[in-house]
Amino acid sequence: MAEVIRASLLIFDGLLALTLVGVAWQLLFGQGLFRSVLLFIALGLLLSLTWVRLGAPDVALAEAAIGAGVTGALLLVTLGRLRRMATGHARDRGKGS
Amino acid sequence: MAESLHAWPFFGSGVLLFVLGLHALVTRPHLLIKVLAFNVMGSGTFMVLLSAAARGSGEPDPVPQALVITGIVVAVSATAVALALMLRLYPILGGAGLPPGPPED
Amino acid sequence: MNPRPLSLLSGGLSALLALLLVSALWDTPVHEGVSASVAGAMGHTGVAHPVTAVLLDFRAYDTLLEMAVVLLAVLATWSLGRCDTLPARPVQGPVMRGGLRHLIPLAVLTGGYLIWAGGAGSGGAFQGGAVLAASGVMWVLAWPRRPDLPAPLGLRVGVTLGVAVFLAIGVAGLPLGPGFMGYPPGWSYGLILTVETAAACSIALSLVLLFLGGRPWRDAEDG
């Protein structure tokens, strides 16, 4: 029984490690900023799971609260400001011509 | 000494995250993606550190864990400053991407 | 250089770096690191959790400098200018504000519990501070047009509180005997908890101010 649990945990770890790399690839080389930001938040939560698997619950707590939570909010608000600036730019250019 | 096997996938994953982040930092022009790439590189480093801490037979080493907690807080501060700088650069560059050529004076 | 060859060059060099890193990590010998030294020194500190003991006692200097980095980040964003309004529409209806009225006390309780729990188990100043910061961000988002912030002086005191308390306790160790950043025997637990509470408050406030992304007052109000 213990062997089965150990083997399935090893498979879980392998899948988790592959998922991390896949999500990182998609967020860095995919199209669309909003998609990248959402995938980055998802990556933070997956990393939090990874830290638990590596026996570091303190780091997992910090990652979930800071890495995924606060950084995610920061990125989303920056994206909103970028979009507002982009529409402002377009409007100014429209007025100028 | 009996080595617990479970750290190995995360060693590889950490190295790949670092390298993917580095490649994106160099090749993607958008500054927001560059900030994300820098964060991904940091996460890869943290993963290698914590995998090394978890390799021993007993309890994981608490010193790398404390270092990584410090690193996460420093990373979010640096990210906030980088994003604020990017928003300041936007009106100057006319966009959030770096210009393709060398800067003209 | 064209983007395409540049991308190939960067990809090739990155792959080479990955191979080098893997081959370097492959050969690292397995050893216990310093966990044995930490376990041996746990008797000299007031807390029962090794990670908290490392953060706030054995390597307190790192943590002090880390909080200085957070403070510097806040000062850097403040020096870049005044924050503009958040790109968020005010939420209509009573649901968000009514929900916040219940959620924020709960978040404060959770954050406080995490700070206290760091003495004996997983938790600590940074995790507790981040939970407090999350509730602060929600508070700001409930009134995005005019966030209800303390006066500039209050913000400055709040942001520096963690570093100031930590540094004061660290310097107090010099005349009292245990040396710089040392705790007198028997006082460790209380002092660590004091430092952690001050640090968590500062970090929570700093993270909310970093979220705002600039100086939250006009120059005329300065003073």
CSV table of C-alpha atoms in Angstrom, one decimal:
chain,number,residue,atom,x,y,z
A,1,MET,CA,0.0,0.0,0.0
A,2,ALA,CA,2.8,2.4,1.0
A,3,GLU,CA,4.5,1.5,-2.3
A,4,VAL,CA,1.4,2.4,-4.3
A,5,ILE,CA,1.1,5.7,-2.6
A,6,ARG,CA,4.7,6.5,-3.1
A,7,ALA,CA,4.5,5.6,-6.8
A,8,SER,CA,1.4,7.6,-7.4
A,9,LEU,CA,2.9,10.6,-5.6
A,10,LEU,CA,6.0,10.3,-7.9
A,11,ILE,CA,3.7,10.4,-10.9
A,12,PHE,CA,1.9,13.4,-9.5
A,13,ASP,CA,5.2,15.2,-9.0
A,14,GLY,CA,6.2,14.4,-12.5
A,15,LEU,CA,2.9,15.7,-13.9
A,16,LEU,CA,3.1,18.8,-11.7
A,17,ALA,CA,6.7,19.6,-12.9
A,18,LEU,CA,5.6,19.2,-16.5
A,19,THR,CA,2.5,21.4,-16.0
A,20,LEU,CA,4.7,24.1,-14.5
A,21,VAL,CA,7.0,24.2,-17.5
A,22,GLY,CA,4.0,24.1,-19.9
A,23,VAL,CA,2.2,27.0,-18.1
A,24,ALA,CA,5.4,29.0,-18.1
A,25,TRP,CA,5.9,28.4,-21.8
A,26,GLN,CA,2.4,29.4,-22.6
A,27,LEU,CA,2.5,32.6,-20.5
A,28,LEU,CA,5.9,33.7,-21.8
A,29,PHE,CA,5.5,32.8,-25.5
A,30,GLY,CA,1.7,32.9,-26.0
A,31,GLN,CA,-0.4,35.7,-27.5
A,32,GLY,CA,-2.3,38.2,-25.4
A,33,LEU,CA,-1.2,40.1,-22.3
A,34,PHE,CA,-4.4,39.3,-20.2
A,35,ARG,CA,-3.9,35.6,-20.9
A,36,SER,CA,-0.3,35.9,-19.8
A,37,VAL,CA,-1.2,37.6,-16.5
A,38,LEU,CA,-3.9,35.0,-15.7
A,39,LEU,CA,-1.5,32.2,-16.5
A,40,PHE,CA,1.1,33.8,-14.3
A,41,ILE,CA,-1.4,33.8,-11.4
A,42,ALA,CA,-2.1,30.1,-12.1
A,43,LEU,CA,1.6,29.5,-12.1
A,44,GLY,CA,1.9,31.1,-8.7
A,45,LEU,CA,-0.8,28.7,-7.3
A,46,LEU,CA,0.9,25.7,-8.9
A,47,LEU,CA,4.2,26.8,-7.4
A,48,SER,CA,2.5,27.0,-4.0
A,49,LEU,CA,1.4,23.3,-4.5
A,50,THR,CA,5.0,22.5,-5.5
A,51,TRP,CA,6.4,24.0,-2.3
A,52,VAL,CA,4.0,21.8,-0.2
A,53,ARG,CA,5.3,18.8,-2.1
A,54,LEU,CA,8.9,19.9,-1.3
A,55,GLY,CA,8.1,20.1,2.4
A,56,ALA,CA,8.0,23.8,2.7
A,57,PRO,CA,4.5,24.9,3.9
A,58,ASP,CA,5.8,28.3,5.0
A,59,VAL,CA,7.0,29.1,1.5
A,60,ALA,CA,3.7,27.8,0.1
A,61,LEU,CA,1.7,30.2,2.3
A,62,ALA,CA,4.0,33.1,1.3
A,63,GLU,CA,3.7,32.2,-2.4
A,64,ALA,CA,-0.1,31.8,-2.4
A,65,ALA,CA,-0.6,35.1,-0.6
A,66,ILE,CA,2.2,37.2,-2.1
A,67,GLY,CA,3.3,35.5,-5.3
A,68,ALA,CA,-0.2,34.7,-6.6
A,69,GLY,CA,-2.4,37.1,-4.7
A,70,VAL,CA,-0.6,40.4,-4.4
A,71,THR,CA,1.5,40.1,-7.6
A,72,GLY,CA,-1.6,39.1,-9.5
A,73,ALA,CA,-3.6,42.1,-8.3
A,74,LEU,CA,-0.6,44.3,-9.1
A,75,LEU,CA,-0.3,42.9,-12.7
A,76,LEU,CA,-4.0,43.3,-13.3
A,77,VAL,CA,-4.2,46.9,-12.2
A,78,THR,CA,-1.1,47.7,-14.3
A,79,LEU,CA,-2.8,46.0,-17.3
A,80,GLY,CA,-5.9,48.2,-16.7
A,81,ARG,CA,-3.7,51.3,-16.6
A,82,LEU,CA,-1.9,50.3,-19.8
A,83,ARG,CA,-5.2,49.8,-21.6
A,84,ARG,CA,-6.5,53.2,-20.3
A,85,MET,CA,-3.3,54.8,-21.6
A,86,ALA,CA,-3.6,53.0,-25.0
A,87,THR,CA,-7.2,54.3,-25.5
A,88,GLY,CA,-6.1,57.8,-24.3
A,89,HIS,CA,-3.3,57.7,-26.9
A,90,ALA,CA,-5.6,56.7,-29.7
A,91,ARG,CA,-8.1,59.5,-28.7
A,92,ASP,CA,-5.3,62.1,-28.6
A,93,ARG,CA,-4.0,61.0,-32.0
A,94,GLY,CA,-7.6,61.2,-33.4
A,95,LYS,CA,-8.0,64.8,-32.1
A,96,GLY,CA,-4.6,65.8,-33.6
A,97,SER,CA,-5.3,64.7,-37.1
B,1,MET,CA,22.5,8.2,2.8
B,2,ALA,CA,19.1,7.4,1.4
B,3,GLU,CA,18.1,10.1,-1.1
B,4,SER,CA,14.5,10.8,-1.5
B,5,LEU,CA,13.7,10.6,-5.2
B,6,HIS,CA,10.8,13.1,-5.3
B,7,ALA,CA,13.0,16.2,-5.6
B,8,TRP,CA,14.4,15.3,-9.0
B,9,PRO,CA,11.4,16.3,-11.2
B,10,PHE,CA,11.4,19.7,-9.6
B,11,PHE,CA,15.2,20.2,-10.1
B,12,GLY,CA,14.6,19.7,-13.8
B,13,SER,CA,11.5,21.9,-13.8
B,14,GLY,CA,13.3,24.7,-11.9
B,15,VAL,CA,16.2,24.7,-14.5
B,16,LEU,CA,13.7,24.8,-17.3
B,17,LEU,CA,11.7,27.7,-15.7
B,18,PHE,CA,14.9,29.7,-15.3
B,19,VAL,CA,16.0,29.1,-18.9
B,20,LEU,CA,12.5,29.7,-20.4
B,21,GLY,CA,12.4,33.0,-18.4
B,22,LEU,CA,15.8,34.0,-19.7
B,23,HIS,CA,14.9,33.3,-23.3
B,24,ALA,CA,11.7,35.3,-23.0
B,25,LEU,CA,13.5,38.1,-21.3
B,26,VAL,CA,15.8,38.4,-24.3
B,27,THR,CA,13.4,37.8,-27.1
B,28,ARG,CA,10.0,39.2,-26.1
B,29,PRO,CA,9.8,43.0,-26.7
B,30,HIS,CA,6.8,43.8,-24.4
B,31,LEU,CA,8.0,45.2,-21.0
B,32,LEU,CA,5.2,43.5,-19.1
B,33,ILE,CA,6.3,40.1,-20.5
B,34,LYS,CA,9.9,40.9,-19.5
B,35,VAL,CA,8.7,41.6,-15.9
B,36,LEU,CA,6.8,38.2,-16.0
B,37,ALA,CA,9.9,36.5,-17.4
B,38,PHE,CA,12.1,37.9,-14.6
B,39,ASN,CA,9.6,36.5,-12.1
B,40,VAL,CA,9.5,33.1,-13.8
B,41,MET,CA,13.4,33.0,-13.6
B,42,GLY,CA,13.2,33.8,-9.9
B,43,SER,CA,10.6,31.0,-9.4
B,44,GLY,CA,13.0,28.6,-11.1
B,45,THR,CA,15.8,29.6,-8.8
B,46,PHE,CA,13.5,29.1,-5.8
B,47,MET,CA,12.6,25.7,-7.0
B,48,VAL,CA,16.2,24.6,-7.4
B,49,LEU,CA,17.0,25.9,-3.9
B,50,LEU,CA,14.0,24.2,-2.3
B,51,SER,CA,14.6,20.9,-4.2
B,52,ALA,CA,18.2,21.0,-2.8
B,53,ALA,CA,16.8,21.6,0.7
B,54,ALA,CA,14.4,18.6,0.4
B,55,ARG,CA,17.0,16.1,-0.9
B,56,GLY,CA,18.3,15.0,2.5
B,57,SER,CA,16.8,12.0,4.3
B,58,GLY,CA,15.4,13.9,7.3
B,59,GLU,CA,13.5,17.1,7.7
B,60,PRO,CA,14.0,19.7,4.9
B,61,ASP,CA,16.7,22.3,5.6
B,62,PRO,CA,15.0,25.5,7.0
B,63,VAL,CA,17.7,28.0,5.9
B,64,PRO,CA,16.9,27.8,2.2
B,65,GLN,CA,13.2,28.0,3.0
B,66,ALA,CA,13.8,31.2,4.9
B,67,LEU,CA,15.9,32.5,2.0
B,68,VAL,CA,13.1,31.8,-0.4
B,69,ILE,CA,10.5,33.5,1.7
B,70,THR,CA,12.8,36.6,1.8
B,71,GLY,CA,13.2,36.2,-2.0
B,72,ILE,CA,9.4,36.2,-2.6
B,73,VAL,CA,8.9,39.4,-0.7
B,74,VAL,CA,11.9,41.1,-2.5
B,75,ALA,CA,10.5,39.8,-5.9
B,76,VAL,CA,7.1,41.4,-5.4
B,77,SER,CA,8.7,44.7,-4.4
B,78,ALA,CA,11.0,44.7,-7.4
B,79,THR,CA,8.0,43.8,-9.6
B,80,ALA,CA,6.0,46.7,-8.3
B,81,VAL,CA,8.9,49.2,-9.0
B,82,ALA,CA,9.4,47.7,-12.5
B,83,LEU,CA,5.7,48.0,-13.3
B,84,ALA,CA,5.6,51.6,-12.1
B,85,LEU,CA,8.7,52.4,-14.2
B,86,MET,CA,7.0,50.8,-17.2
B,87,LEU,CA,3.9,52.9,-16.8
B,88,ARG,CA,6.2,56.0,-16.7
B,89,LEU,CA,8.0,54.9,-19.9
B,90,TYR,CA,4.7,54.3,-21.8
B,91,PRO,CA,4.1,57.9,-22.8
B,92,ILE,CA,7.8,58.4,-23.7
B,93,LEU,CA,8.1,55.3,-25.9
B,94,GLY,CA,4.5,55.5,-27.2
B,95,GLY,CA,3.9,51.9,-26.1
B,96,ALA,CA,5.0,49.3,-23.7
B,97,GLY,CA,7.5,47.6,-26.0
B,98,LEU,CA,11.2,48.4,-26.4
B,99,PRO,CA,12.0,50.0,-29.8
B,100,PRO,CA,13.6,47.4,-32.1
B,101,GLY,CA,16.7,49.4,-32.9
B,102,PRO,CA,19.4,51.0,-30.8
B,103,PRO,CA,18.3,54.2,-29.1
B,104,GLU,CA,18.7,57.4,-31.2
B,105,ASP,CA,20.0,60.4,-29.4
C,1,MET,CA,20.5,41.8,-36.2
C,2,ASN,CA,17.2,40.4,-37.4
C,3,PRO,CA,14.7,39.1,-34.8
C,4,ARG,CA,14.7,35.6,-36.2
C,5,PRO,CA,18.5,34.8,-35.9
C,6,LEU,CA,18.6,36.6,-32.6
C,7,SER,CA,15.8,34.4,-31.3
C,8,LEU,CA,17.6,31.3,-32.5
C,9,LEU,CA,20.9,32.4,-30.9
C,10,SER,CA,19.1,33.2,-27.6
C,11,GLY,CA,17.3,29.8,-27.7
C,12,GLY,CA,20.5,27.9,-28.5
C,13,LEU,CA,22.4,29.7,-25.7
C,14,SER,CA,19.5,29.1,-23.3
C,15,ALA,CA,19.4,25.4,-24.1
C,16,LEU,CA,23.2,25.2,-23.6
C,17,LEU,CA,22.8,26.9,-20.2
C,18,ALA,CA,20.1,24.4,-19.3
C,19,LEU,CA,22.4,21.5,-20.1
C,20,LEU,CA,25.2,23.1,-18.0
C,21,LEU,CA,22.9,23.7,-15.1
C,22,VAL,CA,21.6,20.1,-15.2
C,23,SER,CA,25.1,18.7,-15.4
C,24,ALA,CA,26.2,20.9,-12.5
C,25,LEU,CA,23.2,19.9,-10.3
C,26,TRP,CA,23.6,16.2,-11.2
C,27,ASP,CA,26.8,16.0,-9.4
C,28,THR,CA,26.0,17.9,-6.2
C,29,PRO,CA,26.4,15.6,-3.3
C,30,VAL,CA,23.4,15.1,-1.0
C,31,HIS,CA,24.1,16.5,2.4
C,32,GLU,CA,22.0,17.6,5.3
C,33,GLY,CA,22.9,21.3,4.8
C,34,VAL,CA,22.7,23.3,8.0
C,35,SER,CA,19.5,21.7,9.4
C,36,ALA,CA,21.5,20.0,12.0
C,37,SER,CA,23.1,23.2,13.2
C,38,VAL,CA,19.7,24.9,13.3
C,39,ALA,CA,18.2,22.0,15.2
C,40,GLY,CA,21.1,22.2,17.7
C,41,ALA,CA,20.6,26.0,18.2
C,42,MET,CA,16.8,25.8,18.7
C,43,GLY,CA,17.3,25.8,22.4
C,44,HIS,CA,18.8,29.3,22.4
C,45,THR,CA,15.8,30.9,20.8
C,46,GLY,CA,12.3,31.5,22.0
C,47,VAL,CA,10.3,30.1,19.1
C,48,ALA,CA,9.7,26.4,18.3
C,49,HIS,CA,9.5,26.7,14.5
C,50,PRO,CA,12.9,26.4,12.7
C,51,VAL,CA,11.9,28.7,9.7
C,52,THR,CA,10.7,31.5,12.0
C,53,ALA,CA,13.9,31.0,14.2
C,54,VAL,CA,16.1,31.4,11.1
C,55,LEU,CA,14.1,34.4,9.8
C,56,LEU,CA,13.8,36.4,13.0
C,57,ASP,CA,16.7,35.2,15.1
C,58,PHE,CA,19.6,33.4,13.4
C,59,ARG,CA,19.5,35.4,10.2
C,60,ALA,CA,17.7,38.4,11.5
C,61,TYR,CA,20.0,40.7,9.6
C,62,ASP,CA,18.7,39.4,6.3
C,63,THR,CA,15.1,40.0,7.3
C,64,LEU,CA,15.9,43.5,8.4
C,65,LEU,CA,17.5,44.3,5.0
C,66,GLU,CA,14.6,42.6,3.3
C,67,MET,CA,12.2,45.0,5.0
C,68,ALA,CA,14.5,47.9,4.0
C,69,VAL,CA,14.1,46.7,0.4
C,70,VAL,CA,10.3,46.8,0.7
C,71,LEU,CA,10.6,50.3,2.2
C,72,LEU,CA,12.9,51.4,-0.7
C,73,ALA,CA,10.4,50.0,-3.2
C,74,VAL,CA,7.6,52.1,-1.7
C,75,LEU,CA,9.9,55.2,-1.7
C,76,ALA,CA,10.9,54.5,-5.3
C,77,THR,CA,7.3,54.3,-6.5
C,78,TRP,CA,6.4,57.5,-4.5
C,79,SER,CA,9.3,59.4,-6.1
C,80,LEU,CA,7.9,58.4,-9.6
C,81,GLY,CA,4.9,60.6,-9.0
C,82,ARG,CA,1.4,60.8,-7.8
C,83,CYS,CA,-0.8,57.7,-8.3
C,84,ASP,CA,-3.7,58.2,-10.7
C,85,THR,CA,-7.1,56.8,-10.1
C,86,LEU,CA,-7.4,53.0,-10.2
C,87,PRO,CA,-8.7,51.6,-13.5
C,88,ALA,CA,-11.8,50.2,-11.8
C,89,ARG,CA,-15.4,51.2,-11.8
C,90,PRO,CA,-17.1,51.5,-8.3
C,91,VAL,CA,-19.2,48.5,-7.6
C,92,GLN,CA,-22.9,49.4,-7.4
C,93,GLY,CA,-25.2,47.9,-4.7
C,94,PRO,CA,-24.7,46.7,-1.2
C,95,VAL,CA,-23.1,43.3,-1.9
C,96,MET,CA,-19.4,44.2,-2.1
C,97,ARG,CA,-19.4,46.6,0.8
C,98,GLY,CA,-21.6,44.4,3.0
C,99,GLY,CA,-19.4,41.4,2.1
C,100,LEU,CA,-16.2,43.5,2.9
C,101,ARG,CA,-17.7,44.4,6.3
C,102,HIS,CA,-17.6,40.7,7.2
C,103,LEU,CA,-14.5,39.7,5.2
C,104,ILE,CA,-12.1,42.3,6.5
C,105,PRO,CA,-12.4,41.4,10.2
C,106,LEU,CA,-12.0,37.8,9.2
C,107,ALA,CA,-8.8,38.7,7.2
C,108,VAL,CA,-7.4,40.7,10.1
C,109,LEU,CA,-8.1,37.7,12.4
C,110,THR,CA,-6.5,35.3,9.9
C,111,GLY,CA,-3.5,37.6,9.5
C,112,GLY,CA,-3.1,37.9,13.2
C,113,TYR,CA,-3.4,34.2,13.7
C,114,LEU,CA,-0.7,33.6,11.1
C,115,ILE,CA,1.7,36.0,12.8
C,116,TRP,CA,1.1,34.3,16.1
C,117,ALA,CA,1.2,30.8,14.7
C,118,GLY,CA,4.7,31.5,13.2
C,119,GLY,CA,6.1,30.9,16.7
C,120,ALA,CA,5.2,27.3,16.8
C,121,GLY,CA,4.4,26.2,13.2
C,122,SER,CA,3.9,27.4,9.6
C,123,GLY,CA,3.1,31.0,9.4
C,124,GLY,CA,4.8,34.3,10.3
C,125,ALA,CA,5.1,38.0,9.6
C,126,PHE,CA,5.2,37.8,5.8
C,127,GLN,CA,2.3,35.5,5.3
C,128,GLY,CA,0.2,37.4,7.9
C,129,GLY,CA,1.2,40.7,6.4
C,130,ALA,CA,0.2,39.5,2.9
C,131,VAL,CA,-3.2,38.4,4.1
C,132,LEU,CA,-3.7,41.8,5.7
C,133,ALA,CA,-2.5,43.4,2.4
C,134,ALA,CA,-5.0,41.4,0.4
C,135,SER,CA,-7.9,42.8,2.6
C,136,GLY,CA,-6.4,46.3,2.2
C,137,VAL,CA,-6.4,45.9,-1.6
C,138,MET,CA,-10.1,44.9,-1.5
C,139,TRP,CA,-10.8,47.9,0.8
C,140,VAL,CA,-9.2,50.2,-1.8
C,141,LEU,CA,-11.1,48.5,-4.6
C,142,ALA,CA,-14.4,49.1,-2.9
C,143,TRP,CA,-13.9,52.8,-3.2
C,144,PRO,CA,-11.6,53.0,-6.3
C,145,ARG,CA,-12.3,56.7,-7.0
C,146,ARG,CA,-11.3,58.1,-3.7
C,147,PRO,CA,-9.5,55.5,-1.5
C,148,ASP,CA,-9.9,56.4,2.2
C,149,LEU,CA,-6.2,56.5,3.2
C,150,PRO,CA,-4.6,57.9,6.3
C,151,ALA,CA,-2.7,61.2,6.2
C,152,PRO,CA,0.8,61.3,4.6
C,153,LEU,CA,2.5,61.4,8.0
C,154,GLY,CA,0.5,58.3,9.1
C,155,LEU,CA,1.5,56.5,5.9
C,156,ARG,CA,5.2,57.3,6.4
C,157,VAL,CA,5.1,56.2,10.0
C,158,GLY,CA,3.3,53.0,9.1
C,159,VAL,CA,5.7,52.1,6.3
C,160,THR,CA,8.8,52.6,8.4
C,161,LEU,CA,7.4,51.0,11.6
C,162,GLY,CA,8.7,47.5,10.8
C,163,VAL,CA,12.3,48.6,10.1
C,164,ALA,CA,12.3,51.1,13.0
C,165,VAL,CA,11.1,48.6,15.6
C,166,PHE,CA,13.4,45.9,14.3
C,167,LEU,CA,16.4,48.2,14.2
C,168,ALA,CA,15.6,49.6,17.7
C,169,ILE,CA,15.5,46.1,19.2
C,170,GLY,CA,18.6,45.1,17.3
C,171,VAL,CA,20.6,48.2,18.5
C,172,ALA,CA,19.2,47.7,22.1
C,173,GLY,CA,21.1,44.4,22.1
C,174,LEU,CA,24.4,46.3,22.0
C,175,PRO,CA,24.4,47.8,25.5
C,176,LEU,CA,22.3,45.0,27.0
C,177,GLY,CA,24.9,42.3,26.2
C,178,PRO,CA,23.7,39.9,23.4
C,179,GLY,CA,25.2,42.1,20.7
C,180,PHE,CA,23.8,43.7,17.6
C,181,MET,CA,20.6,42.0,16.4
C,182,GLY,CA,20.7,39.6,19.4
C,183,TYR,CA,17.9,39.0,21.9
C,184,PRO,CA,18.6,38.9,25.7
C,185,PRO,CA,18.0,35.3,27.0
C,186,GLY,CA,14.4,34.8,28.1
C,187,TRP,CA,13.1,37.7,26.1
C,188,SER,CA,13.3,36.1,22.7
C,189,TYR,CA,9.7,35.1,22.3
C,190,GLY,CA,8.2,38.4,23.3
C,191,LEU,CA,10.7,40.4,21.2
C,192,ILE,CA,10.3,38.2,18.1
C,193,LEU,CA,6.5,38.5,18.3
C,194,THR,CA,6.8,42.3,18.7
C,195,VAL,CA,9.1,42.5,15.7
C,196,GLU,CA,6.9,40.2,13.7
C,197,THR,CA,3.7,42.3,14.4
C,198,ALA,CA,5.4,45.5,13.5
C,199,ALA,CA,6.9,43.9,10.3
C,200,ALA,CA,3.5,42.5,9.3
C,201,CYS,CA,1.8,45.9,9.7
C,202,SER,CA,4.5,47.6,7.6
C,203,ILE,CA,4.5,45.0,4.9
C,204,ALA,CA,0.7,45.0,4.6
C,205,LEU,CA,0.6,48.8,4.3
C,206,SER,CA,3.6,48.8,1.9
C,207,LEU,CA,2.0,46.2,-0.4
C,208,VAL,CA,-1.2,48.2,-0.5
C,209,LEU,CA,0.8,51.3,-1.4
C,210,LEU,CA,2.7,49.5,-4.0
C,211,PHE,CA,-0.6,48.3,-5.5
C,212,LEU,CA,-1.7,52.0,-5.7
C,213,GLY,CA,1.5,52.6,-7.7
C,214,GLY,CA,2.4,56.1,-6.7
C,215,ARG,CA,2.3,58.8,-4.1
C,216,PRO,CA,-1.3,58.9,-2.8
C,217,TRP,CA,-1.3,62.6,-2.0
C,218,ARG,CA,-0.8,65.9,-3.9
C,219,ASP,CA,2.3,68.0,-3.4
C,220,ALA,CA,0.2,70.7,-1.7
C,221,GLU,CA,-0.9,68.3,1.0
C,222,ASP,CA,2.7,67.3,1.8
C,223,GLY,CA,3.9,68.0,5.2
